[in-house]
Coordinates of C-alpha atoms in Angstrom, one line a residue:
Chain A
E23 CA 47.7 77.8 112.2
T24 CA 50.8 76.9 110.2
G25 CA 53.6 78.7 108.4
V26 CA 54.1 82.4 108.5
T27 CA 51.1 84.6 109.1
Q28 CA 51.0 88.3 108.4
T29 CA 48.3 90.9 109.4
P30 CA 46.8 93.0 108.2
R31 CA 46.8 91.8 104.6
H32 CA 45.9 95.3 103.3
L33 CA 46.5 98.7 104.9
V34 CA 45.8 102.2 103.7
M35 CA 47.2 105.0 105.8
G36 CA 47.8 108.7 105.6
M37 CA 51.3 110.2 105.8
T38 CA 50.7 111.3 109.4
N39 CA 49.3 108.0 110.7
K40 CA 51.0 105.5 112.9
K41 CA 50.3 101.8 112.2
S42 CA 51.9 98.4 112.7
L43 CA 52.4 95.3 110.7
K44 CA 52.5 92.0 112.5
C45 CA 54.1 88.7 111.6
E46 CA 53.9 85.4 113.4
Q47 CA 55.6 82.1 112.5
H48 CA 54.6 78.7 113.7
L49 CA 57.6 76.8 112.4
G50 CA 59.9 76.9 115.4
H51 CA 62.4 79.1 113.6
N52 CA 64.9 81.4 115.2
A53 CA 65.3 84.0 112.5
M54 CA 62.8 86.5 111.1
Y55 CA 63.1 89.0 108.3
W56 CA 61.3 91.9 106.8
Y57 CA 61.4 92.4 103.0
K58 CA 59.9 95.2 100.9
Q59 CA 58.6 94.3 97.4
S60 CA 57.9 97.3 95.1
A61 CA 56.5 97.0 91.6
K62 CA 59.2 96.1 89.1
K63 CA 61.9 96.0 91.7
P64 CA 63.7 93.1 93.4
L65 CA 62.8 92.2 96.9
E66 CA 64.7 94.4 99.3
L67 CA 65.9 93.1 102.6
M68 CA 65.0 95.6 105.4
F69 CA 65.7 93.9 108.7
V70 CA 67.0 90.6 110.1
Y71 CA 66.5 89.3 113.6
N72 CA 68.3 86.2 114.8
F73 CA 67.4 84.7 118.2
K74 CA 65.5 88.0 118.9
E75 CA 68.6 90.2 118.2
Q76 CA 68.7 92.5 115.2
T77 CA 71.6 91.5 113.0
E78 CA 70.9 93.5 109.9
N79 CA 69.4 96.9 109.2
N80 CA 69.8 97.5 105.5
S81 CA 69.9 101.3 105.7
V82 CA 66.2 101.6 106.3
P83 CA 64.7 105.0 107.1
S84 CA 63.8 105.5 110.8
R85 CA 60.1 105.9 109.9
F86 CA 60.2 102.1 109.8
S87 CA 60.8 100.6 113.3
P88 CA 61.0 96.9 113.8
E89 CA 60.3 95.0 117.0
C90 CA 61.0 91.4 117.8
P91 CA 59.7 90.4 121.3
N92 CA 60.4 86.7 120.8
S93 CA 61.4 84.3 118.1
S94 CA 57.9 83.8 116.9
H95 CA 56.7 87.4 116.5
L96 CA 57.9 90.3 114.5
F97 CA 56.4 93.7 114.1
L98 CA 57.1 96.7 111.8
H99 CA 55.9 100.0 113.3
L100 CA 55.2 102.6 110.7
H101 CA 55.0 106.4 111.2
T102 CA 55.1 109.5 109.0
L103 CA 55.5 107.4 105.8
Q104 CA 55.8 108.7 102.3
P105 CA 53.8 107.7 99.2
E106 CA 56.9 105.9 97.8
D107 CA 56.7 103.6 100.8
S108 CA 53.6 102.0 99.3
A109 CA 54.6 98.4 98.6
L110 CA 54.1 94.8 99.6
Y111 CA 55.9 94.1 102.9
L112 CA 56.9 90.4 103.3
C113 CA 57.8 88.7 106.5
A114 CA 60.0 85.5 106.3
S115 CA 61.5 83.1 108.8
S116 CA 64.3 80.6 108.7
Q117 CA 65.9 78.2 111.2
D118 CA 68.9 80.4 111.8
A119 CA 70.1 83.6 110.0
S120 CA 73.8 82.8 110.4
V121 CA 73.6 79.6 108.3
A122 CA 72.2 78.9 104.9
G123 CA 68.7 77.7 105.0
E124 CA 65.3 78.0 103.3
L125 CA 63.3 81.1 103.9
F126 CA 59.6 80.7 104.4
F127 CA 57.5 83.7 103.4
G128 CA 54.2 85.0 104.6
E129 CA 51.6 86.3 102.1
G130 CA 52.5 89.9 102.7
S131 CA 50.9 93.1 103.9
R132 CA 49.9 95.4 101.0
L133 CA 50.5 99.0 102.2
T134 CA 49.2 102.1 100.5
V135 CA 50.3 105.5 101.7
L136 CA 48.1 108.4 100.6
Chain B
Q28 CA 74.5 97.7 87.4
K29 CA 72.3 95.5 89.5
E30 CA 73.9 92.5 91.2
V31 CA 71.3 90.2 89.8
E32 CA 69.6 90.8 86.4
Q33 CA 66.3 89.1 85.4
D34 CA 64.1 89.9 82.4
P35 CA 60.7 91.0 83.8
G36 CA 58.7 89.5 81.0
P37 CA 55.8 88.7 80.7
L38 CA 56.7 85.4 79.0
S39 CA 53.7 83.9 77.4
V40 CA 53.7 80.3 76.3
P41 CA 51.0 77.7 75.2
E42 CA 50.2 74.9 77.6
G43 CA 52.6 72.0 77.2
A44 CA 55.5 74.2 76.0
I45 CA 58.9 74.4 77.8
V46 CA 59.4 77.6 79.8
S47 CA 62.9 78.8 80.0
L48 CA 63.9 81.4 82.6
N49 CA 67.3 82.8 83.4
C50 CA 69.3 85.3 85.6
T51 CA 72.7 86.7 85.3
Y52 CA 74.7 88.0 88.2
S53 CA 77.9 89.9 88.8
N54 CA 79.1 88.8 92.3
S55 CA 81.4 85.7 92.0
A56 CA 81.0 85.1 95.7
F57 CA 77.5 83.7 95.3
Q58 CA 77.5 80.0 96.0
Y59 CA 73.9 79.1 96.6
F60 CA 71.2 79.6 94.0
M61 CA 67.5 79.4 94.4
W62 CA 64.3 79.8 92.4
Y63 CA 61.1 81.0 94.0
R64 CA 57.6 81.0 92.6
Q65 CA 55.2 83.8 93.6
Y66 CA 51.5 83.6 92.7
S67 CA 49.5 86.8 92.6
R68 CA 48.7 88.1 96.1
K69 CA 50.9 85.4 97.7
G70 CA 54.3 85.3 99.2
P71 CA 57.3 83.6 97.4
E72 CA 57.7 79.9 97.9
L73 CA 60.9 78.0 97.3
L74 CA 61.0 75.8 94.1
M75 CA 64.6 74.8 93.6
Y76 CA 67.8 75.1 95.6
T77 CA 71.2 74.4 94.2
Y78 CA 74.7 74.7 95.4
S79 CA 77.6 75.8 93.1
S80 CA 77.5 74.7 89.5
G81 CA 75.6 71.9 87.8
N82 CA 72.1 70.7 87.2
K83 CA 69.3 69.7 89.5
E84 CA 66.0 68.1 88.5
D85 CA 62.8 67.9 90.4
G86 CA 59.8 66.6 88.5
R87 CA 59.0 69.0 85.6
F88 CA 61.6 71.5 86.9
T89 CA 65.3 71.7 86.1
A90 CA 67.7 74.2 87.5
Q91 CA 71.1 74.9 86.0
V92 CA 74.0 76.9 87.3
D93 CA 77.0 78.0 85.2
K94 CA 79.3 79.8 87.6
S95 CA 81.9 80.4 85.0
S96 CA 79.4 82.5 83.0
K97 CA 77.5 83.8 86.1
Y98 CA 74.3 82.5 84.6
I99 CA 71.5 80.4 86.1
S100 CA 68.5 78.9 84.4
L101 CA 65.2 77.3 85.3
F102 CA 63.3 75.1 82.8
I103 CA 59.7 74.0 83.2
R104 CA 58.7 71.1 81.0
D105 CA 55.1 70.4 80.0
S106 CA 54.0 73.7 81.3
Q107 CA 50.5 74.0 82.8
P108 CA 48.2 77.0 83.4
S109 CA 48.9 76.5 87.1
D110 CA 52.5 77.4 86.4
S111 CA 51.4 81.0 85.6
A112 CA 53.2 83.0 88.3
T113 CA 56.2 85.3 88.8
Y114 CA 59.5 83.4 89.1
L115 CA 62.2 85.0 91.2
C116 CA 65.8 83.9 91.2
A117 CA 67.8 84.4 94.4
M118 CA 71.4 83.8 95.5
R119 CA 73.7 84.1 98.5
R120 CA 77.3 83.8 99.6
A121 CA 78.7 80.7 101.3
A122 CA 78.2 82.2 104.8
G123 CA 75.0 83.7 106.3
N124 CA 71.5 83.7 105.0
K125 CA 71.2 87.0 103.2
L126 CA 69.5 86.6 99.8
T127 CA 69.9 88.8 96.8
F128 CA 66.9 88.6 94.5
G129 CA 66.3 89.2 90.9
G130 CA 63.3 91.4 89.9
G131 CA 61.2 88.4 88.8
T132 CA 59.9 87.1 85.5
R133 CA 56.1 86.9 85.0
V134 CA 55.1 83.8 83.2
L135 CA 51.7 83.2 81.6
V136 CA 50.8 79.7 80.4
K137 CA 47.8 79.8 78.1
P138 CA 45.4 76.8 77.9

């Protein structure tokens, strides 16, 4: 596999469920990102991990919990979400978050909260 | 006021026409400017990357940056139906890798 892979591609969950989104990159990068893309809104940066350390939390509610066990894997744990959290969640990677460089995006996980 | 403004469209053009896209921004600290293309049900992919002011050309694509006006543009010549997608502008400061995105413009190129 190449690039940035996200699973699942689609997820429907109730407000009381707990689920996780997974991201894996095969590019040898050291930085990984979670973005949220809602209809008619700009991409919103949620979290940044650089060399497995969280370097950015963009005031994200605690019902979203990221985990980065190594530089190749990134998770987003979801619990007690709200309907307004329905969106496309995009994972991205880059060589190093502290320097300018191209972001490579996955295809996203489409989340629907009922 | 949003940091980056982009007309959502849709922008509909006939095949072969020139597509003209633009973004305005308010933060003069932005130094790097990018255009991403996002097909339906796909993630964004980088199209063009420019630093500071000036023009950059890559095949049918030309990116322009006017920092004095805080205005960036993307032109697509000889547009094809395969160019139908949402185009996102993005920009960042000199340090770090935190991008600020526009909302995207949906482009439809009709055969």
